[in-house]
């Protein structure tokens, strides 16, 4: 291993890497180029663009990465179902998508379009006239609409003061705009990622409202399907909870990923902003054999 390269275990270092971010190719506020430029300005050296069920912004992000001398890993955050719960799996895809994954992403796009129409119908009932058109204006492009687009539309219409309130009142879990799409199974999505020679990562496992025991069942089923990694840190989280999650990952031999889940400037998260990974025996995901060549060395922040 080259001198100063990151060891194969976490040791509490600050790391210039973020493997979960969004651009205007899904529900982020920045173009792929602007996102990469922001990452460069914040001192990141490695990142993954992981738009929802899409690789549309990856080529632009990779090219921008070359201009800023950053490693940009292709990725996507795929929606799926596990025991009736909507789970997200990040695919880290050093070789991009194969035909099967491309077809799966197209099906996901169609599902997202149907879901947006249903969300619009629900929000019109609570007073957001022309909800679909307003959300499209908020998105500023013809990509599939997501809940953040409807949140921005609610803010623009003056129905809520900010996006956080939009989710609390109308778009969060159990609210009128929380439409459950018929996503594919967890095992199906993992198979798509593995077929493209990628690494499948459970996204933000602490956000699904699962008990520790239920989270362990999710991890077991994910591993049985061929999943290889889990986001040990997603944004800011309690260090004690992170240590406990690390124990669950170590027991199963998972690799650990980390990311901010950045969507837009001005929020509490920025690219690379997250709780430091505590000292743990869990190996960083970028040391996985499928990613090592694409990622190279990740040098901790001095």
Short mmCIF file of C-alpha atoms in Angstrom, two decimals:
data_model
loop_
_atom_site.label_atom_id
_atom_site.label_comp_id
_atom_site.label_asym_id
_atom_site.label_seq_id
_atom_site.Cartn_x
_atom_site.Cartn_y
_atom_site.Cartn_z
CA UNK A 1 0.00 0.00 0.00
CA UNK A 2 1.42 3.43 -0.91
CA UNK A 3 2.53 5.68 1.94
CA UNK A 4 -0.33 7.89 3.27
CA UNK A 5 -2.99 5.75 1.60
CA UNK A 6 -6.02 4.93 3.66
CA UNK A 7 -5.60 1.65 5.57
CA UNK A 8 -8.14 -1.12 5.10
CA UNK A 9 -9.92 -0.19 8.34
CA UNK A 10 -11.47 3.04 9.60
CA UNK A 11 -9.54 4.82 12.32
CA UNK A 12 -11.53 7.96 13.05
CA UNK A 13 -9.94 9.99 10.25
CA UNK A 14 -11.56 12.82 8.36
CA UNK A 15 -11.99 11.50 4.83
CA UNK A 16 -12.29 13.51 1.57
CA UNK A 17 -14.90 11.20 0.10
CA UNK A 18 -18.67 11.20 -0.38
CA UNK A 19 -20.39 8.24 -2.03
CA UNK A 20 -24.02 9.37 -1.91
CA UNK A 21 -25.09 12.63 -3.60
CA UNK A 22 -27.78 13.87 -5.96
CA UNK A 23 -27.90 16.27 -8.92
CA UNK A 24 -30.55 17.67 -11.25
CA UNK A 25 -30.58 14.26 -12.96
CA UNK A 26 -32.94 13.30 -10.13
CA UNK A 27 -34.06 15.50 -7.24
CA UNK A 28 -30.92 17.49 -6.51
CA UNK A 29 -30.67 21.26 -7.01
CA UNK A 30 -27.24 21.39 -8.70
CA UNK A 31 -26.22 20.22 -12.15
CA UNK A 32 -23.67 17.39 -12.21
CA UNK A 33 -20.98 19.90 -13.18
CA UNK A 34 -21.90 22.34 -10.41
CA UNK A 35 -22.02 19.52 -7.87
CA UNK A 36 -18.53 18.33 -8.81
CA UNK A 37 -17.21 21.89 -8.66
CA UNK A 38 -18.69 22.28 -5.17
CA UNK A 39 -17.07 19.02 -4.09
CA UNK A 40 -13.72 20.26 -5.39
CA UNK A 41 -14.10 23.55 -3.51
CA UNK A 42 -14.74 21.59 -0.31
CA UNK A 43 -11.58 19.55 -0.70
CA UNK A 44 -13.09 16.23 -1.69
CA UNK A 45 -11.01 13.90 -3.82
CA UNK A 46 -13.46 11.02 -4.40
CA UNK A 47 -17.21 11.01 -4.93
CA UNK A 48 -20.07 9.07 -6.41
CA UNK A 49 -23.07 10.58 -8.15
CA UNK A 50 -26.04 8.46 -7.05
CA UNK A 51 -29.19 9.97 -8.50
CA UNK A 52 -32.47 8.19 -7.88
CA UNK A 53 -32.98 5.33 -10.35
CA UNK A 54 -30.90 7.15 -12.95
CA UNK A 55 -27.44 7.35 -14.48
CA UNK A 56 -28.36 10.33 -16.66
CA UNK A 57 -25.92 12.75 -15.03
CA UNK A 58 -22.97 10.40 -14.64
CA UNK A 59 -21.12 11.11 -17.90
CA UNK A 60 -21.22 14.85 -17.24
CA UNK A 61 -20.05 14.35 -13.65
CA UNK A 62 -17.17 12.11 -14.72
CA UNK A 63 -16.01 14.68 -17.29
CA UNK A 64 -16.24 17.45 -14.70
CA UNK A 65 -14.25 15.26 -12.34
CA UNK A 66 -11.45 15.06 -14.87
CA UNK A 67 -11.38 18.84 -15.10
CA UNK A 68 -11.13 19.18 -11.32
CA UNK A 69 -8.81 16.18 -10.86
CA UNK A 70 -11.43 14.29 -8.81
CA UNK A 71 -12.34 10.61 -8.94
CA UNK A 72 -16.05 10.37 -9.83
CA UNK A 73 -17.58 6.92 -9.51
CA UNK A 74 -20.77 6.18 -11.48
CA UNK A 75 -23.66 5.23 -9.25
CA UNK A 76 -27.40 5.22 -8.72
CA UNK A 77 -29.74 4.99 -5.74
CA UNK A 78 -32.37 2.38 -6.58
CA UNK A 79 -35.74 2.06 -4.89
CA UNK A 80 -36.99 -1.39 -3.89
CA UNK A 81 -39.29 -3.22 -1.52
CA UNK A 82 -38.37 -5.39 1.46
CA UNK A 83 -41.15 -6.91 3.57
CA UNK A 84 -43.46 -4.08 2.58
CA UNK A 85 -40.94 -1.35 3.39
CA UNK A 86 -39.43 1.02 0.82
CA UNK A 87 -35.65 0.51 0.96
CA UNK A 88 -32.97 2.28 -1.07
CA UNK A 89 -29.92 0.48 -2.41
CA UNK A 90 -27.00 2.43 -3.83
CA UNK A 91 -25.28 0.78 -6.75
CA UNK A 92 -21.63 1.76 -7.09
CA UNK A 93 -20.92 1.00 -10.73
CA UNK A 94 -17.31 1.37 -11.89
CA UNK A 95 -18.23 -0.12 -15.29
CA UNK A 96 -21.57 1.67 -15.66
CA UNK A 97 -24.77 -0.20 -16.51
CA UNK A 98 -25.30 -3.34 -18.53
CA UNK A 99 -28.48 -4.08 -20.54
CA UNK A 100 -30.36 -5.61 -17.61
CA UNK A 101 -29.67 -2.70 -15.28
CA UNK A 102 -30.48 -0.22 -18.05
CA UNK A 103 -33.84 -1.91 -18.54
CA UNK A 104 -34.46 -1.90 -14.82
CA UNK A 105 -33.72 1.81 -14.58
CA UNK A 106 -36.14 2.49 -17.44
CA UNK A 107 -38.85 0.60 -15.57
CA UNK A 108 -38.05 2.58 -12.43
CA UNK A 109 -38.41 5.83 -14.37
CA UNK A 110 -41.86 4.80 -15.58
CA UNK A 111 -42.85 3.94 -12.00
CA UNK A 112 -41.63 7.32 -10.80
CA UNK A 113 -43.72 9.10 -13.44
CA UNK A 114 -46.85 7.24 -12.33
CA UNK A 115 -46.04 8.03 -8.70
CA UNK A 116 -45.64 11.74 -9.47
CA UNK A 117 -49.09 11.83 -11.03
CA UNK A 118 -50.57 10.25 -7.91
CA UNK A 119 -48.74 12.67 -5.60
CA UNK A 120 -50.04 15.59 -7.69
CA UNK A 121 -53.61 14.33 -7.36
CA UNK A 122 -53.25 14.09 -3.59
CA UNK A 123 -51.72 17.55 -3.21
CA UNK A 124 -54.37 19.18 -5.36
CA UNK A 125 -56.90 18.02 -2.78
CA UNK A 126 -55.09 20.03 -0.10
CA UNK A 127 -54.94 23.19 -2.21
CA UNK A 128 -51.94 22.97 -4.54
CA UNK A 129 -53.62 23.79 -7.85
CA UNK A 130 -51.94 22.45 -11.00
CA UNK A 131 -49.62 20.47 -8.74
CA UNK A 132 -47.92 18.50 -11.52
CA UNK A 133 -47.14 21.61 -13.55
CA UNK A 134 -45.92 23.49 -10.46
CA UNK A 135 -43.61 20.60 -9.54
CA UNK A 136 -42.32 20.49 -13.12
CA UNK A 137 -41.51 24.20 -12.92
CA UNK A 138 -39.72 23.59 -9.61
CA UNK A 139 -37.69 20.79 -11.18
CA UNK A 140 -36.67 22.93 -14.13
CA UNK A 141 -36.22 19.91 -16.39
CA UNK A 142 -38.10 16.97 -17.85
CA UNK A 143 -36.63 14.35 -15.51
CA UNK A 144 -38.97 12.21 -13.36
CA UNK A 145 -40.40 14.25 -10.51
CA UNK A 146 -39.73 13.44 -6.88
CA UNK A 147 -41.14 14.57 -3.57
CA UNK A 148 -38.58 17.42 -3.19
CA UNK A 149 -39.98 18.95 -6.40
CA UNK A 150 -43.46 18.93 -4.90
CA UNK A 151 -42.03 20.32 -1.66
CA UNK A 152 -40.52 23.26 -3.56
CA UNK A 153 -43.86 23.77 -5.31
CA UNK A 154 -45.64 23.91 -1.96
CA UNK A 155 -43.15 26.51 -0.72
CA UNK A 156 -43.46 28.60 -3.90
CA UNK A 157 -47.25 28.49 -3.64
CA UNK A 158 -47.04 29.81 -0.09
CA UNK A 159 -48.71 26.77 1.43
CA UNK A 160 -45.74 26.01 3.68
CA UNK A 161 -42.80 28.17 4.84
CA UNK A 162 -40.01 25.76 3.89
CA UNK A 163 -39.25 22.33 2.50
CA UNK A 164 -38.87 20.72 5.91
CA UNK A 165 -42.42 21.76 6.77
CA UNK A 166 -43.63 20.48 3.39
CA UNK A 167 -42.38 17.02 4.29
CA UNK A 168 -43.63 17.19 7.86
CA UNK A 169 -47.16 18.14 6.82
CA UNK A 170 -47.70 16.67 3.38
CA UNK A 171 -44.92 14.48 1.94
CA UNK A 172 -43.31 12.53 4.78
CA UNK A 173 -44.07 9.00 5.84
CA UNK A 174 -47.79 8.46 6.28
CA UNK A 175 -48.76 11.86 4.85
CA UNK A 176 -51.01 12.53 1.84
CA UNK A 177 -48.10 12.76 -0.60
CA UNK A 178 -46.37 9.61 0.61
CA UNK A 179 -47.25 7.38 -2.33
CA UNK A 180 -45.83 3.87 -2.27
CA UNK A 181 -44.83 2.75 -5.74
CA UNK A 182 -44.67 -0.90 -6.72
CA UNK A 183 -40.91 -1.07 -6.65
CA UNK A 184 -39.07 -4.31 -7.44
CA UNK A 185 -37.86 -6.56 -4.65
CA UNK A 186 -34.62 -6.03 -2.79
CA UNK A 187 -33.20 -9.19 -4.34
CA UNK A 188 -34.08 -8.02 -7.86
CA UNK A 189 -32.32 -4.67 -7.47
CA UNK A 190 -29.23 -6.30 -5.95
CA UNK A 191 -29.12 -8.72 -8.89
CA UNK A 192 -29.21 -5.80 -11.36
CA UNK A 193 -26.24 -4.17 -9.63
CA UNK A 194 -24.20 -7.36 -9.37
CA UNK A 195 -24.92 -8.16 -13.02
CA UNK A 196 -23.27 -4.86 -13.98
CA UNK A 197 -20.21 -5.83 -11.89
CA UNK A 198 -21.11 -3.23 -9.28
CA UNK A 199 -21.24 -3.13 -5.50
CA UNK A 200 -24.66 -3.03 -3.82
CA UNK A 201 -24.92 -0.81 -0.72
CA UNK A 202 -27.86 -0.42 1.68
CA UNK A 203 -28.47 3.33 1.82
CA UNK A 204 -28.99 5.13 5.17
CA UNK A 205 -30.05 2.02 7.17
CA UNK A 206 -30.87 4.09 10.26
CA UNK A 207 -33.63 6.05 8.52
CA UNK A 208 -36.17 3.29 8.00
CA UNK A 209 -37.52 3.29 11.54
CA UNK A 210 -36.43 -0.31 12.13
CA UNK A 211 -35.63 -1.85 15.48
CA UNK A 212 -32.13 -3.24 15.83
CA UNK A 213 -33.48 -6.75 15.41
CA UNK A 214 -35.45 -5.82 12.28
CA UNK A 215 -32.44 -4.02 10.86
CA UNK A 216 -30.44 -7.18 11.39
CA UNK A 217 -33.04 -9.10 9.39
CA UNK A 218 -32.76 -6.57 6.59
CA UNK A 219 -28.99 -6.98 6.57
CA UNK A 220 -29.30 -10.77 6.57
CA UNK A 221 -31.71 -10.77 3.63
CA UNK A 222 -29.57 -8.23 1.79
CA UNK A 223 -26.49 -10.39 2.26
CA UNK A 224 -28.37 -13.50 1.16
CA UNK A 225 -29.29 -11.65 -2.05
CA UNK A 226 -25.61 -10.88 -2.69
CA UNK A 227 -25.39 -7.38 -1.19
CA UNK A 228 -21.88 -6.42 -0.18
CA UNK A 229 -21.90 -3.11 1.71
CA UNK A 230 -23.90 -0.76 3.93
CA UNK A 231 -23.71 2.98 4.55
CA UNK A 232 -22.18 3.07 8.01
CA UNK A 233 -22.47 6.86 8.09
CA UNK A 234 -25.12 8.87 6.28
CA UNK A 235 -24.88 12.56 7.07
CA UNK A 236 -24.83 13.32 10.79
CA UNK A 237 -25.75 10.64 13.29
CA UNK A 238 -25.15 9.67 16.90
CA UNK A 239 -21.66 8.15 17.30
CA UNK A 240 -22.95 5.47 19.70
CA UNK A 241 -25.54 4.40 17.15
CA UNK A 242 -22.83 4.36 14.48
CA UNK A 243 -20.66 2.08 16.63
CA UNK A 244 -23.58 -0.28 17.17
CA UNK A 245 -24.29 -0.38 13.44
CA UNK A 246 -20.60 -1.06 12.82
CA UNK A 247 -20.87 -4.11 15.07
CA UNK A 248 -23.78 -5.39 13.00
CA UNK A 249 -21.76 -4.93 9.82
CA UNK A 250 -18.63 -6.55 11.25
CA UNK A 251 -20.62 -9.60 12.39
CA UNK A 252 -21.71 -10.15 8.79
CA UNK A 253 -18.50 -9.20 7.01
CA UNK A 254 -19.95 -6.20 5.16
CA UNK A 255 -17.90 -3.39 3.70
CA UNK A 256 -18.82 0.10 4.93
CA UNK A 257 -19.72 3.08 2.76
CA UNK A 258 -20.40 6.67 3.74
CA UNK A 259 -22.13 9.66 2.19
CA UNK A 260 -23.91 12.90 2.90
CA UNK A 261 -27.04 12.23 0.79
CA UNK A 262 -26.60 15.82 -0.39
CA UNK A 263 -29.47 17.31 -2.41
CA UNK A 264 -29.27 21.11 -2.30
CA UNK A 265 -27.13 23.96 -0.94
CA UNK A 266 -28.30 25.76 2.14
CA UNK A 267 -29.46 22.69 4.03
CA UNK A 268 -27.76 21.19 7.06
CA UNK A 269 -25.71 18.88 4.84
CA UNK A 270 -23.04 19.73 2.28
CA UNK A 271 -20.92 17.40 0.15
CA UNK A 272 -18.55 15.57 2.45
CA UNK A 273 -20.31 16.77 5.61
CA UNK A 274 -20.99 13.82 7.86
CA UNK A 275 -20.12 12.29 11.20
CA UNK A 276 -16.62 10.83 11.26
CA UNK A 277 -16.47 7.08 11.08
CA UNK A 278 -15.29 5.75 14.46
CA UNK A 279 -12.46 3.27 14.81
CA UNK A 280 -13.89 -0.01 13.57
CA UNK A 281 -12.81 -3.29 12.05
CA UNK A 282 -15.22 -2.84 9.12
CA UNK A 283 -13.39 -2.35 5.81
CA UNK A 284 -14.10 0.76 3.68
CA UNK A 285 -16.14 -0.04 0.59
CA UNK A 286 -13.53 1.49 -1.72
CA UNK A 287 -11.21 -1.37 -0.78
CA UNK A 288 -13.69 -3.85 -2.29
CA UNK A 289 -12.04 -5.73 -5.19
CA UNK A 290 -14.62 -4.40 -7.66
CA UNK A 291 -13.86 -0.77 -6.74
CA UNK A 292 -10.15 -0.64 -5.97
CA UNK A 293 -8.96 -0.02 -9.51
CA UNK A 294 -11.50 2.75 -10.13
CA UNK A 295 -11.06 4.45 -6.76
CA UNK A 296 -7.32 4.30 -6.21
CA UNK A 297 -5.98 5.71 -2.95
CA UNK A 298 -8.08 7.77 -0.55
CA UNK A 299 -5.77 9.85 1.63
CA UNK A 300 -7.21 11.01 4.97
CA UNK A 301 -7.46 14.74 5.57
CA UNK A 302 -4.43 15.99 7.46
#
